[in-house]
mmCIF file of C-alpha atoms and ligand atoms in Angstrom:
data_model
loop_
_atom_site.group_PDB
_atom_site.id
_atom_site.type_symbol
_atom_site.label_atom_id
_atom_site.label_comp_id
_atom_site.label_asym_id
_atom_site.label_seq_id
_atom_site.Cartn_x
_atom_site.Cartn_y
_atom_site.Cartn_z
ATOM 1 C CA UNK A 1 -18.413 41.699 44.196
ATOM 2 C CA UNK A 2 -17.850 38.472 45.525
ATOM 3 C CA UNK A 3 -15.694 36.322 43.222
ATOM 4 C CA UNK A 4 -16.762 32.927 42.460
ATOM 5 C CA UNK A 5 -15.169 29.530 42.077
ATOM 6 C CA UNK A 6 -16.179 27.736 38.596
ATOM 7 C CA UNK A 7 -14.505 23.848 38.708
ATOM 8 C CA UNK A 8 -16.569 23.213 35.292
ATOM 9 C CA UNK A 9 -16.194 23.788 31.558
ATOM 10 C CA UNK A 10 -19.968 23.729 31.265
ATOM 11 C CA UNK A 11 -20.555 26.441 34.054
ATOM 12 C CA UNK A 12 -17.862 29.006 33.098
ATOM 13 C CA UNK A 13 -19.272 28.595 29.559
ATOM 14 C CA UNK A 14 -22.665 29.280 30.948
ATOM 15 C CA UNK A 15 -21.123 32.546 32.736
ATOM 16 C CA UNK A 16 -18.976 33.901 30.241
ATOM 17 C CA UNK A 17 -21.942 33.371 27.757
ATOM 18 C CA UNK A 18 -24.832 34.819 29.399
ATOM 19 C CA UNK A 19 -22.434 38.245 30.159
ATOM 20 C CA UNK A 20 -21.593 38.459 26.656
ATOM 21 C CA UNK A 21 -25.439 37.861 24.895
ATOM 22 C CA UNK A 22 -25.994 41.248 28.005
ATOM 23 C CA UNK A 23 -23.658 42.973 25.932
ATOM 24 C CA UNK A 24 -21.031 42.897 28.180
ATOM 25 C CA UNK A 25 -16.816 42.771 27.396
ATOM 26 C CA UNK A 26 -15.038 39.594 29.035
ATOM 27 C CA UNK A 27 -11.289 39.596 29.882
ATOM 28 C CA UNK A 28 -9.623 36.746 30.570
ATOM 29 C CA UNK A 29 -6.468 36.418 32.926
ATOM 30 C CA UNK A 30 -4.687 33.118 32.310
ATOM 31 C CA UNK A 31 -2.382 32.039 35.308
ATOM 32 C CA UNK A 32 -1.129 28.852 37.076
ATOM 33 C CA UNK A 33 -1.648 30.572 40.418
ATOM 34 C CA UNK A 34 0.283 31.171 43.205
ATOM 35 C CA UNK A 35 -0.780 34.662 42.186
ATOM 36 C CA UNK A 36 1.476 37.538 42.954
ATOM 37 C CA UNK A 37 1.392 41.152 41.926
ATOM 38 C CA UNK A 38 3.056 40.663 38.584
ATOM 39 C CA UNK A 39 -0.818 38.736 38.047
ATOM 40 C CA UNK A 40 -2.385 41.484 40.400
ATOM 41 C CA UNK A 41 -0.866 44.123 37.234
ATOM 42 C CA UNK A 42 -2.758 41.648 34.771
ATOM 43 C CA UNK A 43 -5.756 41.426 36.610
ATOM 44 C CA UNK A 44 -5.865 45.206 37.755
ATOM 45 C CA UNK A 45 -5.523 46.019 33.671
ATOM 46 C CA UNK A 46 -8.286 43.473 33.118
ATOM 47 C CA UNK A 47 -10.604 45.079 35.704
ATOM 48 C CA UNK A 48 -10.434 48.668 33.955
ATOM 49 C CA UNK A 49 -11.415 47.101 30.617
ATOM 50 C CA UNK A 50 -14.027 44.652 31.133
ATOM 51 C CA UNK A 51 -17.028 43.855 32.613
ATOM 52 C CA UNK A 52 -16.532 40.157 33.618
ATOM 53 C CA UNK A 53 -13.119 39.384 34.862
ATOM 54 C CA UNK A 54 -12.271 35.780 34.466
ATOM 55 C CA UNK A 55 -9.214 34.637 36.315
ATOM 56 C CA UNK A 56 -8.184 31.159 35.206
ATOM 57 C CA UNK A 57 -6.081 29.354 37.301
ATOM 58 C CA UNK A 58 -4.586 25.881 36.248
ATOM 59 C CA UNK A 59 -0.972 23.992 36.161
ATOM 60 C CA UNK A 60 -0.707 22.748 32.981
ATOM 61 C CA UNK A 61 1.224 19.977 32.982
ATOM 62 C CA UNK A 62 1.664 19.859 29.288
ATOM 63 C CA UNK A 63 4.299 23.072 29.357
ATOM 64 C CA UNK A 64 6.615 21.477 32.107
ATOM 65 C CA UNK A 65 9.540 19.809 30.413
ATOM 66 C CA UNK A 66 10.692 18.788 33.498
ATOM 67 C CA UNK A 67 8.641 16.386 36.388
ATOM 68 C CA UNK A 68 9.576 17.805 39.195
ATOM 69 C CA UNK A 69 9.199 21.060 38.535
ATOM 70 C CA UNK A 70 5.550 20.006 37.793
ATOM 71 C CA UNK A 71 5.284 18.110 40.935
ATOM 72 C CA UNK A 72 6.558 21.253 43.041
ATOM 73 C CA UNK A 73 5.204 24.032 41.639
ATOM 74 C CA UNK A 74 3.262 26.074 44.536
ATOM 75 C CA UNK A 75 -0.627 25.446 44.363
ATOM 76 C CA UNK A 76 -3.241 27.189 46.891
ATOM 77 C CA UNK A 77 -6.403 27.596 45.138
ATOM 78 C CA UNK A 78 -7.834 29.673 49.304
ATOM 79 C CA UNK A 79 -4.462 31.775 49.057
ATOM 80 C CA UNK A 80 -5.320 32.408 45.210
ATOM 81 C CA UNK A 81 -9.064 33.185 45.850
ATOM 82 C CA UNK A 82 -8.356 35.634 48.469
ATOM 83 C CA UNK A 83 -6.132 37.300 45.784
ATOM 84 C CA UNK A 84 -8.506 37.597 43.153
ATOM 85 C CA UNK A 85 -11.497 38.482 46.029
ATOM 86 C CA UNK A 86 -9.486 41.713 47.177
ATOM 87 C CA UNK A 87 -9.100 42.708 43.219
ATOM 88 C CA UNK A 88 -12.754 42.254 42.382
ATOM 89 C CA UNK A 89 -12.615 39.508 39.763
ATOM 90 C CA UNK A 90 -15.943 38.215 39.155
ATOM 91 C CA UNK A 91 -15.270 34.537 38.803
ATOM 92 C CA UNK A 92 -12.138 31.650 39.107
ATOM 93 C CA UNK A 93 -11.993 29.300 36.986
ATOM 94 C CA UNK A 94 -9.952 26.525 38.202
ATOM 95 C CA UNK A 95 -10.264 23.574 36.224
ATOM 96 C CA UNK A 96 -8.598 20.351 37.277
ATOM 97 C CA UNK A 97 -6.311 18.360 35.394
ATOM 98 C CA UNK A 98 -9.275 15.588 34.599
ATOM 99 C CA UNK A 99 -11.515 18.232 32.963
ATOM 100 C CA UNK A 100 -8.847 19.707 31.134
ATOM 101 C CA UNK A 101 -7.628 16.460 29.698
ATOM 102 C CA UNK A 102 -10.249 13.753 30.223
ATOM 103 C CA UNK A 103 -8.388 11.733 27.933
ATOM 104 C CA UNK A 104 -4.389 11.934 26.651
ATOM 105 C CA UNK A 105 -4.709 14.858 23.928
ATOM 106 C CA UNK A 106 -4.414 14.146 20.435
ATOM 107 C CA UNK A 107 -4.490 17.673 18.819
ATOM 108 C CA UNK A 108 -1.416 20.189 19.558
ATOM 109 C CA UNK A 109 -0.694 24.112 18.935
ATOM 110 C CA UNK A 110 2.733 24.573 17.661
ATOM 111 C CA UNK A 111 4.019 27.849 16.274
ATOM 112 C CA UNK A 112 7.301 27.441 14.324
ATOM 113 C CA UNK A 113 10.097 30.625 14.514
ATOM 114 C CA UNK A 114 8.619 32.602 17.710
ATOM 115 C CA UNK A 115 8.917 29.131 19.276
ATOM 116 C CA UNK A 116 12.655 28.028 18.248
ATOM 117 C CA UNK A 117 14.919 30.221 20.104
ATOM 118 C CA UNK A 118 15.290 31.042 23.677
ATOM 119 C CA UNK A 119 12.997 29.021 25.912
ATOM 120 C CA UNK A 120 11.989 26.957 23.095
ATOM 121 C CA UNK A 121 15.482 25.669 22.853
ATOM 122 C CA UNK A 122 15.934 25.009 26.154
ATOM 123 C CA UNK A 123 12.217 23.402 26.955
ATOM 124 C CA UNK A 124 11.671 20.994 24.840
ATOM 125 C CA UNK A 125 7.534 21.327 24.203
ATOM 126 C CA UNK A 126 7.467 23.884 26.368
ATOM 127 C CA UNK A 127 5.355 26.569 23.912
ATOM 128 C CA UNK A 128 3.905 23.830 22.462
ATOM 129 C CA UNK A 129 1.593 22.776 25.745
ATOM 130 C CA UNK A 130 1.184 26.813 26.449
ATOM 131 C CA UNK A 131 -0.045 27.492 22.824
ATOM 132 C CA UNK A 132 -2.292 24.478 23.032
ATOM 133 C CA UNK A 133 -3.783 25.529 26.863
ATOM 134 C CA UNK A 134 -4.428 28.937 26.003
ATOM 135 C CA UNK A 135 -6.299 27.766 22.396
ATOM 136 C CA UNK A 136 -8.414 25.751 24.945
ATOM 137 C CA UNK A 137 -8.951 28.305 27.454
ATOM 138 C CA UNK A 138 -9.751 30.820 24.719
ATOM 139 C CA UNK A 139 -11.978 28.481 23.042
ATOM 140 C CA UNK A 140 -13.761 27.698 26.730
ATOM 141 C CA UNK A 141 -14.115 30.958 27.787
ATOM 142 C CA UNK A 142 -14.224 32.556 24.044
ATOM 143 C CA UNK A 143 -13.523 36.640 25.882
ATOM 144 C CA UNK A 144 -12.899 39.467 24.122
ATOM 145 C CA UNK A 145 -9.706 40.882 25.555
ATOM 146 C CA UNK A 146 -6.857 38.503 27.423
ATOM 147 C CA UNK A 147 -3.433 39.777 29.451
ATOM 148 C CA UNK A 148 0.013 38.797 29.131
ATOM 149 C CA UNK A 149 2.649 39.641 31.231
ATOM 150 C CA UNK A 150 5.878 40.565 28.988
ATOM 151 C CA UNK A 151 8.084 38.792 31.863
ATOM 152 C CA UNK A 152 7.306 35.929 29.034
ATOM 153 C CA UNK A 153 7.857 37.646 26.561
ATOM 154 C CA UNK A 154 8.697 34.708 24.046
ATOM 155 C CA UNK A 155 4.939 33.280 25.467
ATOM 156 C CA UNK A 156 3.563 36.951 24.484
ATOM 157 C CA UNK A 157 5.295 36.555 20.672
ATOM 158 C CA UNK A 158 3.744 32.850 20.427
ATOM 159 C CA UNK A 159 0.367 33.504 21.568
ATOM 160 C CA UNK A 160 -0.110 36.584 19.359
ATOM 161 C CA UNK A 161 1.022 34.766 16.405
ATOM 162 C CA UNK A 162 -1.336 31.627 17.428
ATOM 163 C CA UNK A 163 -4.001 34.140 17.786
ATOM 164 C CA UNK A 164 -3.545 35.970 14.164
ATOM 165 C CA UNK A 165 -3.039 32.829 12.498
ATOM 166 C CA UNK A 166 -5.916 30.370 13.722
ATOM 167 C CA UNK A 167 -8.426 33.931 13.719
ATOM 168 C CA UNK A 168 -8.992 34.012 17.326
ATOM 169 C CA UNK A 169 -11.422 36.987 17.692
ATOM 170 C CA UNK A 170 -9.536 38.387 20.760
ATOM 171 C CA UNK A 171 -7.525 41.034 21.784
ATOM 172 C CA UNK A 172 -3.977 40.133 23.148
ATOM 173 C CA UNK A 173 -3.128 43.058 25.563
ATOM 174 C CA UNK A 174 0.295 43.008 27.015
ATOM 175 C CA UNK A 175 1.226 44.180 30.438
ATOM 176 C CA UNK A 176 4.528 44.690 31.838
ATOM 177 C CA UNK A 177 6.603 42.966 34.062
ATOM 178 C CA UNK A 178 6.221 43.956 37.942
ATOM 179 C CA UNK A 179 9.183 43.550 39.520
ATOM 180 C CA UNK A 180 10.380 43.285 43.841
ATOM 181 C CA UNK A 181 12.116 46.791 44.781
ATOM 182 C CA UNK A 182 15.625 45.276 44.555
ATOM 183 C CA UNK A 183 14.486 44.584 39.974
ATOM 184 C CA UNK A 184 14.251 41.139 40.204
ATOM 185 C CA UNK A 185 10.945 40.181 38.189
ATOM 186 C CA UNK A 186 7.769 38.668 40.338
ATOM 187 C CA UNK A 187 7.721 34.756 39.865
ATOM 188 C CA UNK A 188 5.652 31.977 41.429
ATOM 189 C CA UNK A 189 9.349 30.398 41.311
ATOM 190 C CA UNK A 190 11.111 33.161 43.231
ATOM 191 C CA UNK A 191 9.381 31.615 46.362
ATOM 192 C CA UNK A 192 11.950 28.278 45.955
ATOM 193 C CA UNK A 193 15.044 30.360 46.225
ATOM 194 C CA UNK A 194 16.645 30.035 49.351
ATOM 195 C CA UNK A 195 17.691 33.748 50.785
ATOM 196 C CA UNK A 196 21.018 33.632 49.440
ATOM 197 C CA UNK A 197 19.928 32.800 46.457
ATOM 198 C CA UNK A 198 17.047 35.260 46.654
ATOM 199 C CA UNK A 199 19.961 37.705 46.906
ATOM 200 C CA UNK A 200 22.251 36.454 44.166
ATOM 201 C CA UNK A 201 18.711 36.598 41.695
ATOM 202 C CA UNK A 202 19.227 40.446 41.784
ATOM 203 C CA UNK A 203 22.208 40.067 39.365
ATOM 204 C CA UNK A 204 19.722 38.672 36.505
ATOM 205 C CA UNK A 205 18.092 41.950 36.079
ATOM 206 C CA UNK A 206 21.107 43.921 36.662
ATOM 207 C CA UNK A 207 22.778 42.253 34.115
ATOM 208 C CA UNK A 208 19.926 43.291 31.304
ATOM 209 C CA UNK A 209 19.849 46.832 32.438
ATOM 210 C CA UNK A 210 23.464 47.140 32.075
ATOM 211 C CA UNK A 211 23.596 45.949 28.733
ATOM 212 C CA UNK A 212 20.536 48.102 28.141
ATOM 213 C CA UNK A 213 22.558 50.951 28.892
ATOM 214 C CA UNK A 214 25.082 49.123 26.401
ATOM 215 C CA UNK A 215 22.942 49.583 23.912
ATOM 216 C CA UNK A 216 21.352 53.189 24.885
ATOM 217 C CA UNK A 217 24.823 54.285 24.400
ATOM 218 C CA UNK A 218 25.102 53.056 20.854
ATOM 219 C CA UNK A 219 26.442 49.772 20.349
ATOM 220 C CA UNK A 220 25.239 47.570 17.509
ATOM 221 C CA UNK A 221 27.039 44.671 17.789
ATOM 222 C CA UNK A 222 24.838 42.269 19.653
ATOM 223 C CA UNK A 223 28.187 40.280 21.044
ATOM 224 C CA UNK A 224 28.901 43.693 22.848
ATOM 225 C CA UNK A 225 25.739 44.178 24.309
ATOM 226 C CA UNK A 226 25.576 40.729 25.659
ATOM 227 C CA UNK A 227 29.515 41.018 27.157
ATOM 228 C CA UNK A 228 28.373 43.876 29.127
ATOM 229 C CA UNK A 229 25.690 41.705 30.435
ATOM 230 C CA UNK A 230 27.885 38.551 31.075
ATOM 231 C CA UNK A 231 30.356 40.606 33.000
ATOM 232 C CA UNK A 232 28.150 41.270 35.437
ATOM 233 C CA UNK A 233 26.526 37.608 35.634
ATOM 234 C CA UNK A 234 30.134 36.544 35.984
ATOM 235 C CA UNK A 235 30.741 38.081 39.308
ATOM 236 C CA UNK A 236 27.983 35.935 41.265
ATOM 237 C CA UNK A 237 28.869 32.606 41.235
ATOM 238 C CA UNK A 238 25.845 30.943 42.877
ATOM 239 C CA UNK A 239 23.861 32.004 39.105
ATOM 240 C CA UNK A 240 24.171 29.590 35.731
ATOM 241 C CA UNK A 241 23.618 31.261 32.430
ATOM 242 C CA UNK A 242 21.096 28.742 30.317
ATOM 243 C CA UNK A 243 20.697 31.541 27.470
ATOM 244 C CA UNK A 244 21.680 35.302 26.826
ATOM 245 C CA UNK A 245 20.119 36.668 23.602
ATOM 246 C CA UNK A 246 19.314 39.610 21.639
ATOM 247 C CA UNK A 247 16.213 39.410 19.528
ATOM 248 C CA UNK A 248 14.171 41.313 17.825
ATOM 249 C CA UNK A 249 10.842 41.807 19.311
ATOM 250 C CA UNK A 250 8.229 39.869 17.163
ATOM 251 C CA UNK A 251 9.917 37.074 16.021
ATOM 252 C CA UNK A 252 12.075 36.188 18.585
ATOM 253 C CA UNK A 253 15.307 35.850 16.411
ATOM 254 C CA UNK A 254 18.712 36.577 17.431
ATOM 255 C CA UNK A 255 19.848 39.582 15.081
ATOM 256 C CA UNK A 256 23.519 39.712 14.049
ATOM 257 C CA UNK A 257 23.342 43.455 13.989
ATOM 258 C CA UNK A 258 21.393 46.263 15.979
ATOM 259 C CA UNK A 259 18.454 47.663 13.817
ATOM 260 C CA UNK A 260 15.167 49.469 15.296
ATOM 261 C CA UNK A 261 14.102 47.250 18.662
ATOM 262 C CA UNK A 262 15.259 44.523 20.291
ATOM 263 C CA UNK A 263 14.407 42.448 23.579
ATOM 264 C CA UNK A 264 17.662 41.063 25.437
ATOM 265 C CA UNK A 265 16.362 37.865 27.219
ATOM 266 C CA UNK A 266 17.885 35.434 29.681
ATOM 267 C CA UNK A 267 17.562 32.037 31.803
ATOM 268 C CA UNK A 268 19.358 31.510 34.582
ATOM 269 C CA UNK A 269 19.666 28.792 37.055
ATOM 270 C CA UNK A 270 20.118 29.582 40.923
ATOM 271 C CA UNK A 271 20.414 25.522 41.770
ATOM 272 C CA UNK A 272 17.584 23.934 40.734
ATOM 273 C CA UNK A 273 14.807 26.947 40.338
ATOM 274 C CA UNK A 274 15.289 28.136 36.882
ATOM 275 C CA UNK A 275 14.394 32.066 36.234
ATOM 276 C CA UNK A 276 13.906 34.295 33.158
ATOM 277 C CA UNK A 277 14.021 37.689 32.332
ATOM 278 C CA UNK A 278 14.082 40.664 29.584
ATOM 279 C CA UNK A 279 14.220 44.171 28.724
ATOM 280 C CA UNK A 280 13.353 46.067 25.841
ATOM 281 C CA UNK A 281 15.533 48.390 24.435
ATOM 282 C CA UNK A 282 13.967 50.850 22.308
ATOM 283 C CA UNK A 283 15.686 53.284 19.235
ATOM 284 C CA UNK A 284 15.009 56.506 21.150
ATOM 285 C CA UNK A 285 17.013 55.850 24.139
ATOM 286 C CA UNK A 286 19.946 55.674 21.413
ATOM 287 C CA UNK A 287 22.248 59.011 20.446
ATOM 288 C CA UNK A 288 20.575 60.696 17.313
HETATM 289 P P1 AMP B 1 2.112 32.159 35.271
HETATM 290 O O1 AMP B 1 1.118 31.977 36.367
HETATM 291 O O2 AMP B 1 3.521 32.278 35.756
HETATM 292 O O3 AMP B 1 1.927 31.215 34.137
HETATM 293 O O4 AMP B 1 1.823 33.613 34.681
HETATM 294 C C1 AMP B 1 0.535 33.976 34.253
HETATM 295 C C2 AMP B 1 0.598 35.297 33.543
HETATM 296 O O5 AMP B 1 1.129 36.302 34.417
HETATM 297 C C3 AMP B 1 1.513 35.264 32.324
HETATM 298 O O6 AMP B 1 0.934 36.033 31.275
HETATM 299 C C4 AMP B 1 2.771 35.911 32.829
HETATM 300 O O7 AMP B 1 3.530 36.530 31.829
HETATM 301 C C5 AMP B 1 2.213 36.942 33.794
HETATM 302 N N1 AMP B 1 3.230 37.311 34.779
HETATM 303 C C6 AMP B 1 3.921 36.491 35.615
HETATM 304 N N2 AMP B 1 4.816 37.190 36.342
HETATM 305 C C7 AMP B 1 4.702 38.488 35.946
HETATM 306 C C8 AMP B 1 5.362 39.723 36.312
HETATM 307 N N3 AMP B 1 6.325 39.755 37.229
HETATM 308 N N4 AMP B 1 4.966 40.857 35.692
HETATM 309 C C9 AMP B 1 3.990 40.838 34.754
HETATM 310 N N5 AMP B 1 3.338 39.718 34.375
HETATM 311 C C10 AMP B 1 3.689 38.563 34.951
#
């Protein structure tokens, strides 16, 4: 296949709609580009399950609490299409920021508990301008099927719930996080770290895994899981903790006891590229 490049609402209705009345499935990949294999995993999953693979790719400026991290995040739409060409996705749809908003919106998505804690906290409208991107998208491109990575997990949570509770008739599929050799979880951000930052990043995932094993080993007080964690944050200096929390999976609320699941998430800073990450610990890794 040769993937194509769709700048229009109109046209990648047109597409989406004339492979669905043929009878055919369409998955939709939502990115903002600078595609790396953490996408590739989304895409890969996409390709297996349906017959048009739509990538979209589009900074949505709506989700970025901050300017400049707007203004600097990495855009190549050639680098992106090459990507999605050597995975077989049928067609790019990369909007731009005019045909997306032609005018300042009026109407917003906001999902209250999966949205307070966490990120939510921290970004200020964050969720709110993802939830109300991906009802668009979803609405433009109506598929049947569309990936998430879990590296978001708190995005996963509030898209579900957005999904089940305005009747979107699409599956949410989940994919996990891809990570570099050395754990530390695929980002279009881990390109801004300078290398010895790149090497201090390592100590966000080691952090999780050791309170993982924290928890694997029994504990079930949710301060002792996350000391386990700080201890090793503590001993690289060049990271900032934003947030270190235990939750439970669906809701995203910090639990003041260990029961079934939970998802230990973090932000850290590394000067002035922010990064997340999370693990999911899981009742049968825990003593009987
Ligand atoms: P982004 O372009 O960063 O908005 O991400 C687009 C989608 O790719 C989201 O569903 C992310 O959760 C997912 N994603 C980003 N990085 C990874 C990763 N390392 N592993 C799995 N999924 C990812």
């Amino acid at each position: 296949v040769s993937t194509g490049l769709v700048r229009s609402i109109a046209e990648i209705r047109r597409r989406a709609g004339e492979a669905r009345q043929a009878g055919r499935t369409v998955g939709l990949v939502p990115t903002m580009g600078a595609l790396h294999a953490g996408h590739g995993a989304l895409i890969d999953r996409a390709r297996r399950d349906a017959d048009l693979v739509v990538v979209s790719v589009f900074v949505n400026s709506i989700q970025f609490d901050r300017p400049e991290d707007y203004a600097s995040y990495a855009r190549d739409l050639r680098e992106d299409l090459d990507f999605c060409q050597a995975r077989c996705v049928d067609v790019v749809f990369a909007p731009d920021a005019r045909e997306m908003y032609p005018a300042e919106p009026a109407t917003f998505v906001e999902v209250a508990g999966v949205s307070d804690h966490l990120c939510g906290r921290f970004r200020p409208g964050h969720f709110r301008g993802v939830a109300t991107v991906v009802a668009k998208l979803l609405n433009i491109v109506q598929p049947d099927i569309a990936y998430f990575g879990e590296k978001d997990a708190q995005q996963l949570a509030v898209i579900r719930r957005m999904a089940s509770d305005l009747n979107f008739p699409v599956a949410i599929v989940p994919v996990p996080t891809v990570r570099e050799p050395d754990g530390l979880a695929m980002s279009s951000r881990n390109r801004r770290l300078s290398p010895e930052e790149r090497r201090a990043a390592t100590a966000l995932y080691r952090a999780l895994e050791t309170a993982r094993r924290r928890f694997a080993a029994g504990a079930e007080d949710p301060e002792d899981i996350k000391r386990a964690a700080l201890a090793v944050l503590e001993n690289e200096p060049q990271i900032r903790l934003e947030y270190l929390e235990v939750v439970d999976p669906e809701e995203m609320q910090p639990v003041d006891r260990v029961r079934g699941s939970v998802r230990l998430s973090a932000a850290v800073w590394l000067g002035s590229t922010r990064l997340i990450d999370n693990v999911l610990c899981v009742p049968s890794e825990r003593p009987a």
